[in-house]
PDB file of C-alpha atoms in Angstrom:
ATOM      1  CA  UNK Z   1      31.141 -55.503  15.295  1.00 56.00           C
ATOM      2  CA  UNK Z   2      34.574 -53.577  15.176  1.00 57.00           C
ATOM      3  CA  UNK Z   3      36.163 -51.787  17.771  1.00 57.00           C
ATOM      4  CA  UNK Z   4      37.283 -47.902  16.539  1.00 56.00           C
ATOM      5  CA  UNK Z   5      40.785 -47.275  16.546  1.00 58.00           C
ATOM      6  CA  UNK Z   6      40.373 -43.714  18.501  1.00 58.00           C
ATOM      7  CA  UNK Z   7      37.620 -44.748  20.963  1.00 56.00           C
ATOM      8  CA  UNK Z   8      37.721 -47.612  21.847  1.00 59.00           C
ATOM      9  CA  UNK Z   9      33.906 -47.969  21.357  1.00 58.00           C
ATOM     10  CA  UNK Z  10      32.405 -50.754  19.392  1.00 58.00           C
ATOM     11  CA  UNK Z  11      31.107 -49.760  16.159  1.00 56.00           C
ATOM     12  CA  UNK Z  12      28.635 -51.243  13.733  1.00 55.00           C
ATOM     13  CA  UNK Z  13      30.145 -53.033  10.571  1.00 54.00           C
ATOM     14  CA  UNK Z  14      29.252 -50.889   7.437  1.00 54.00           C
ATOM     15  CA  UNK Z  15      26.449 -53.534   6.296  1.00 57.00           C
ATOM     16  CA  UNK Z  16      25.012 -53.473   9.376  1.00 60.00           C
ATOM     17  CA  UNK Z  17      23.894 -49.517   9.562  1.00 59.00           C
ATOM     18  CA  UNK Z  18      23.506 -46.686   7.629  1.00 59.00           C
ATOM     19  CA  UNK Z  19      26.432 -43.848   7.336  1.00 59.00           C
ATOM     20  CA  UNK Z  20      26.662 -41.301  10.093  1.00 66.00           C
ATOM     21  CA  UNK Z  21      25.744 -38.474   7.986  1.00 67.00           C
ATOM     22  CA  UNK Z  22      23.247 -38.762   5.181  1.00 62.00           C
ATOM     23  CA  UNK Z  23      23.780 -36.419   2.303  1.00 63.00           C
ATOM     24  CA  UNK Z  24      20.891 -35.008   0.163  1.00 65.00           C
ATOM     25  CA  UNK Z  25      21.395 -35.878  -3.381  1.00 61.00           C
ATOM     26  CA  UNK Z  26      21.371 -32.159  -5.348  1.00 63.00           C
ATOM     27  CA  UNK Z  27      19.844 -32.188  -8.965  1.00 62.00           C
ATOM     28  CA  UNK Z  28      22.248 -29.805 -10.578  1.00 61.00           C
ATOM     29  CA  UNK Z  29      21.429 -28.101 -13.926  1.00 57.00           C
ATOM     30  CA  UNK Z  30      23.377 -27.487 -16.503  1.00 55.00           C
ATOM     31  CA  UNK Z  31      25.571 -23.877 -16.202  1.00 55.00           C
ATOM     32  CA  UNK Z  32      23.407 -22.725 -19.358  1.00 55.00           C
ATOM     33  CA  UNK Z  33      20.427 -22.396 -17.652  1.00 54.00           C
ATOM     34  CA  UNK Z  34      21.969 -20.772 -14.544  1.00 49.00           C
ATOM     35  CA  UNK Z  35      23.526 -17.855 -16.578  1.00 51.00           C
ATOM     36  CA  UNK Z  36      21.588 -14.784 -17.711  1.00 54.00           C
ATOM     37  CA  UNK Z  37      18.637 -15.235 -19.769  1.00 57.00           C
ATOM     38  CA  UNK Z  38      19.103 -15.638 -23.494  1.00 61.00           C
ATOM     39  CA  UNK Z  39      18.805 -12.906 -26.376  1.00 64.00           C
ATOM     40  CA  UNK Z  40      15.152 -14.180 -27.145  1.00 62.00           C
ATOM     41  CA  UNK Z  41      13.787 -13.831 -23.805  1.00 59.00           C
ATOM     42  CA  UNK Z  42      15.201 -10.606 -23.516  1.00 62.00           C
ATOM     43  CA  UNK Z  43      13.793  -9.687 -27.235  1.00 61.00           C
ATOM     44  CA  UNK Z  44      10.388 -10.732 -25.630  1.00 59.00           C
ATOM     45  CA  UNK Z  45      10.909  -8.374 -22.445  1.00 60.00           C
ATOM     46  CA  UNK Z  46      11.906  -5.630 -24.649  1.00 61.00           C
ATOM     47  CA  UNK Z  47       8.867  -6.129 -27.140  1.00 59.00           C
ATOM     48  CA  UNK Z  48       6.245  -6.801 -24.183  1.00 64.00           C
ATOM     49  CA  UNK Z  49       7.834  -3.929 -22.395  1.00 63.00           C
ATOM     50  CA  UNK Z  50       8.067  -6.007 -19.368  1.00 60.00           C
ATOM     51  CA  UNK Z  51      10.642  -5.633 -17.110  1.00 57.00           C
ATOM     52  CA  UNK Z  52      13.345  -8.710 -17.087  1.00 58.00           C
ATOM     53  CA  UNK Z  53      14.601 -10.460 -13.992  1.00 66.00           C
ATOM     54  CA  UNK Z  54      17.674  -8.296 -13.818  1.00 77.00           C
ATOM     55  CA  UNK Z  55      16.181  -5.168 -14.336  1.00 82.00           C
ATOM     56  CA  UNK Z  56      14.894  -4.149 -10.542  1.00 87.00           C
ATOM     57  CA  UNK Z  57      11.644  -2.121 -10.455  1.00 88.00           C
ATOM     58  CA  UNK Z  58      11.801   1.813 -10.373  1.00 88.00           C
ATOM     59  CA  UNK Z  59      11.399   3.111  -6.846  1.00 91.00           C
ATOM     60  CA  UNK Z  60      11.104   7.188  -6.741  1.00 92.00           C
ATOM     61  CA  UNK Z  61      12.304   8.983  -4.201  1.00 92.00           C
ATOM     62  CA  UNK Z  62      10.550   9.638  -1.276  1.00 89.00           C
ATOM     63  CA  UNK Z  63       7.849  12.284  -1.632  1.00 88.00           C
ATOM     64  CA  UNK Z  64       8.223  12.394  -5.297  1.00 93.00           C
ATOM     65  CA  UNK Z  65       4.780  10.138  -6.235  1.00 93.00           C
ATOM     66  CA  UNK Z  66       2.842  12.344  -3.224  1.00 89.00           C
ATOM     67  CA  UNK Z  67       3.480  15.717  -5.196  1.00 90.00           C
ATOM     68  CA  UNK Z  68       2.882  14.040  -8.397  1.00 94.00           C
ATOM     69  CA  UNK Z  69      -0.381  12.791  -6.892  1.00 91.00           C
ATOM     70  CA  UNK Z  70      -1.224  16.334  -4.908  1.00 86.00           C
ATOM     71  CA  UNK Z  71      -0.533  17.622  -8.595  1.00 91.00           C
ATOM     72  CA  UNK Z  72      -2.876  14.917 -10.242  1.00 93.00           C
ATOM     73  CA  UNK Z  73      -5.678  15.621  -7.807  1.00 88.00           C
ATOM     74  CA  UNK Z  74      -5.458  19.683  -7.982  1.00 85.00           C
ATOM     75  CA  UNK Z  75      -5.830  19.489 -11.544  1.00 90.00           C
ATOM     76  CA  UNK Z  76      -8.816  17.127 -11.657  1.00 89.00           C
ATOM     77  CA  UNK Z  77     -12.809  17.737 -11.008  1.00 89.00           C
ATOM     78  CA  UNK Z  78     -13.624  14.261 -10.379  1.00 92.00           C
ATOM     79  CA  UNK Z  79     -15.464  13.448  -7.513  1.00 92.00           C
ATOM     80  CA  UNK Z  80     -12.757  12.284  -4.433  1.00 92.00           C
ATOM     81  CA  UNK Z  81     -15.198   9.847  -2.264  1.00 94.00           C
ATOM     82  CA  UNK Z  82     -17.541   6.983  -3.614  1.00 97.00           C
ATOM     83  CA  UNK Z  83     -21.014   7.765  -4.691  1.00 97.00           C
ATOM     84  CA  UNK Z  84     -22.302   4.797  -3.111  1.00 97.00           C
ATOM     85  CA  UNK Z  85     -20.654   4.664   0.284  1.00 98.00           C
ATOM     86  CA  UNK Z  86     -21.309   8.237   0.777  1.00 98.00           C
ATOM     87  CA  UNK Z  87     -25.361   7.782  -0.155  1.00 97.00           C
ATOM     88  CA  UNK Z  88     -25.311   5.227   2.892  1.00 97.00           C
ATOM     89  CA  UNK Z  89     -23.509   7.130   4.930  1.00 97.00           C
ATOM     90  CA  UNK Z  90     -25.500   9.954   4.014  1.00 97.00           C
ATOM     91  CA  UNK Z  91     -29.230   7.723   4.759  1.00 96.00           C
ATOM     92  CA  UNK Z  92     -27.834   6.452   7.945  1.00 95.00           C
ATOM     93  CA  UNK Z  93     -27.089   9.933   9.138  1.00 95.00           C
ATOM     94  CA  UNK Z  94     -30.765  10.781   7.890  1.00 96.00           C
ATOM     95  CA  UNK Z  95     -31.962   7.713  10.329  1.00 94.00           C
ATOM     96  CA  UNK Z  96     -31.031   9.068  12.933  1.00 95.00           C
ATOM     97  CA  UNK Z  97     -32.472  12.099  13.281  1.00 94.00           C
ATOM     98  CA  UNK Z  98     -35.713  11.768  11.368  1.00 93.00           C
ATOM     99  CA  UNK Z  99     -38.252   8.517  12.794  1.00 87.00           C
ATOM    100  CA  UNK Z 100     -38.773   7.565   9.113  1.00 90.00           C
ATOM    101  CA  UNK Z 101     -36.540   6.842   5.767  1.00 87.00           C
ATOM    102  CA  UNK Z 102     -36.564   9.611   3.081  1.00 92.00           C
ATOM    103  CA  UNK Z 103     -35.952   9.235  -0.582  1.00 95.00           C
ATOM    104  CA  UNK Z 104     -33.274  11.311  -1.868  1.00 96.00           C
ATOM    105  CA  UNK Z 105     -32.641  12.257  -6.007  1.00 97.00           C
ATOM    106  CA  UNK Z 106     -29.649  11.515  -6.853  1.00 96.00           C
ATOM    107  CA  UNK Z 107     -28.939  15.128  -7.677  1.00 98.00           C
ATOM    108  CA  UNK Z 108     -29.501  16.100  -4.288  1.00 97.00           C
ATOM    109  CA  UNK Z 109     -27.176  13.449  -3.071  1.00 98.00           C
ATOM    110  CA  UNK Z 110     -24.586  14.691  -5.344  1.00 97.00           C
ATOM    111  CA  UNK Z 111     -24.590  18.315  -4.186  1.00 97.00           C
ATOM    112  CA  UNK Z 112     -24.255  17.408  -0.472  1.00 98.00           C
ATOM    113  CA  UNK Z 113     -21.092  14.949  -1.454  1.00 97.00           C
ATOM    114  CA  UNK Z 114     -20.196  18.073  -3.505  1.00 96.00           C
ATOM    115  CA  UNK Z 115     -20.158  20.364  -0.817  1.00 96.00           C
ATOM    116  CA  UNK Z 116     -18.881  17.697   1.653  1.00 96.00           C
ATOM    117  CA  UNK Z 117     -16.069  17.166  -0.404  1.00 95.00           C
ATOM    118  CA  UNK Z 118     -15.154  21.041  -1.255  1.00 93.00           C
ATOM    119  CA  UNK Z 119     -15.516  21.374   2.925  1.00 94.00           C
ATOM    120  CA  UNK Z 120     -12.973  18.707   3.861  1.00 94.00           C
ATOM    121  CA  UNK Z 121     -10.447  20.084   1.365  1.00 93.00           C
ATOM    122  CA  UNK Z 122     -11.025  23.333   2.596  1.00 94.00           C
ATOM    123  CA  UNK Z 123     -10.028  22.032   5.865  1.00 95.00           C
ATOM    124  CA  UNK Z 124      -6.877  20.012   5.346  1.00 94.00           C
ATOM    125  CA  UNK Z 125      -5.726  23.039   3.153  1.00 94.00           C
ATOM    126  CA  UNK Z 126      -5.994  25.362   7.102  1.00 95.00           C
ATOM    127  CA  UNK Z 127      -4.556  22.528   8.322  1.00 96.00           C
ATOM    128  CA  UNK Z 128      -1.918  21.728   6.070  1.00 95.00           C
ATOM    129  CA  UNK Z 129      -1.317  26.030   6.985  1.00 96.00           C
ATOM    130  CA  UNK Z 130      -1.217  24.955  10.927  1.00 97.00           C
ATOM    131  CA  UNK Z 131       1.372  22.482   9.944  1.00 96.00           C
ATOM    132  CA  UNK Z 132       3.556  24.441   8.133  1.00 96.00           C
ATOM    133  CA  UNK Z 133       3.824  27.164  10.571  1.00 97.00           C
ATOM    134  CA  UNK Z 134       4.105  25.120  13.049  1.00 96.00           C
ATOM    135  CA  UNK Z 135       7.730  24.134  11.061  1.00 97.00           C
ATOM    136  CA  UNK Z 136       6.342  20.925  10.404  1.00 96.00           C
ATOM    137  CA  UNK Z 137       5.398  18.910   7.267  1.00 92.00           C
ATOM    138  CA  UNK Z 138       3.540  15.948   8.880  1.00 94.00           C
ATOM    139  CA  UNK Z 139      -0.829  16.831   9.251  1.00 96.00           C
ATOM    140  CA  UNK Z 140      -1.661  16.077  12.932  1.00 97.00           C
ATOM    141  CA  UNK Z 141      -5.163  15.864  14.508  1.00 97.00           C
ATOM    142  CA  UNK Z 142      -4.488  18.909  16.320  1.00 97.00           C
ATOM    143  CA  UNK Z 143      -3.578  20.793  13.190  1.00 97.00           C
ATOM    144  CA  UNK Z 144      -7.150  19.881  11.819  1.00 96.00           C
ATOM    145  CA  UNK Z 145      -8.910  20.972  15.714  1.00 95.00           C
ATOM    146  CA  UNK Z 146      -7.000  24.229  15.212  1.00 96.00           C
ATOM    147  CA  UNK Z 147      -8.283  24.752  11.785  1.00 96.00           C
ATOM    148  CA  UNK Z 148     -11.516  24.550  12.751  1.00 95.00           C
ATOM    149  CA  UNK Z 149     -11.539  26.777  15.898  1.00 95.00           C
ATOM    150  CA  UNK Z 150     -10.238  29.859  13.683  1.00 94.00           C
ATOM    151  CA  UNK Z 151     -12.917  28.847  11.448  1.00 90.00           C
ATOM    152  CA  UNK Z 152     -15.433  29.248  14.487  1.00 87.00           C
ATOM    153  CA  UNK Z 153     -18.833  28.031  15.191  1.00 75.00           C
ATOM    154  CA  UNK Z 154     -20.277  28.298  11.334  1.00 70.00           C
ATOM    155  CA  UNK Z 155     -17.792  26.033   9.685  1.00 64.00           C
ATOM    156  CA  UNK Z 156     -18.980  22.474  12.217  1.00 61.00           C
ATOM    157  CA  UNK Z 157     -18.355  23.148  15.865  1.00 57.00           C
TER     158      UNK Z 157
END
């Protein structure tokens, strides 16, 4: 063992342990593969119509994609809720107030969801109307518990 010059201290001989920092050996590529990617990968982006690695993904402005969907959904006649969910929900409702299960056609079951549905727009249309003059864009729960009470007791209270 060796004494160190600065210290004093005894130190191991280099044979004896191993160095007082251990370095990671790095694989490093090649600076080819590191740059951008080559004209036939792009080609292949361009024909696939992929997006490449550099290209970052389209974001829209905020608010943009909710009037483009308020605009979709306006425009269509499609039903808004689930057939299927809304049939269950619809039995279980039926449970409890009748003792024993009914059958329902499924053309009944489609004008209640169609009436259900033409109902709750109806609603977050006054509502959306409470919002707005109450200067604000966001739909609250007590823009919806206004709505109904100028509706009154034949639209659900």
């Amino acid at each position: 063992m060796a004494t160190s010059p600065v210290s004093g201290k005894r130190r191991a001989s280099d044979s004896d342990s191993p160095p007082a920092t251990v370095r990671k050996s790095r694989k490093t590529s090649s600076p080819q593969r590191n740059s951008a990617p080559s004209a036939a990968r792009r080609a292949l982006n361009a024909a696939t119509g992929t997006p490449s690695a550099s290209a970052p993904k389209r974001r829209y402005r905020p608010g943009t994609v909710a009037l483009r969907e308020i605009r979709f959904y306006q425009r269509s006649t499609e039903l808004l809720l689930r057939k299927l969910p809304f049939a269950r929900l619809v039995r279980e409702i039926q449970m409890e107030f009748t003792p024993r299960e009914y059958r329902w056609q499924a053309e009944a079951l489609l004008a209640l969801q169609e009436a259900a549905e033409a109902h709750l727009v109806r609603l977050f249309e006054d509502a959306n109307l409470c919002a707005i003059h109450a200067k604000r864009v966001t739909l609250m729960v007590k823009d919806i518990q206004l709505a109904r009470r100028i509706r009154g007791r034949h639209y659900g209270e």
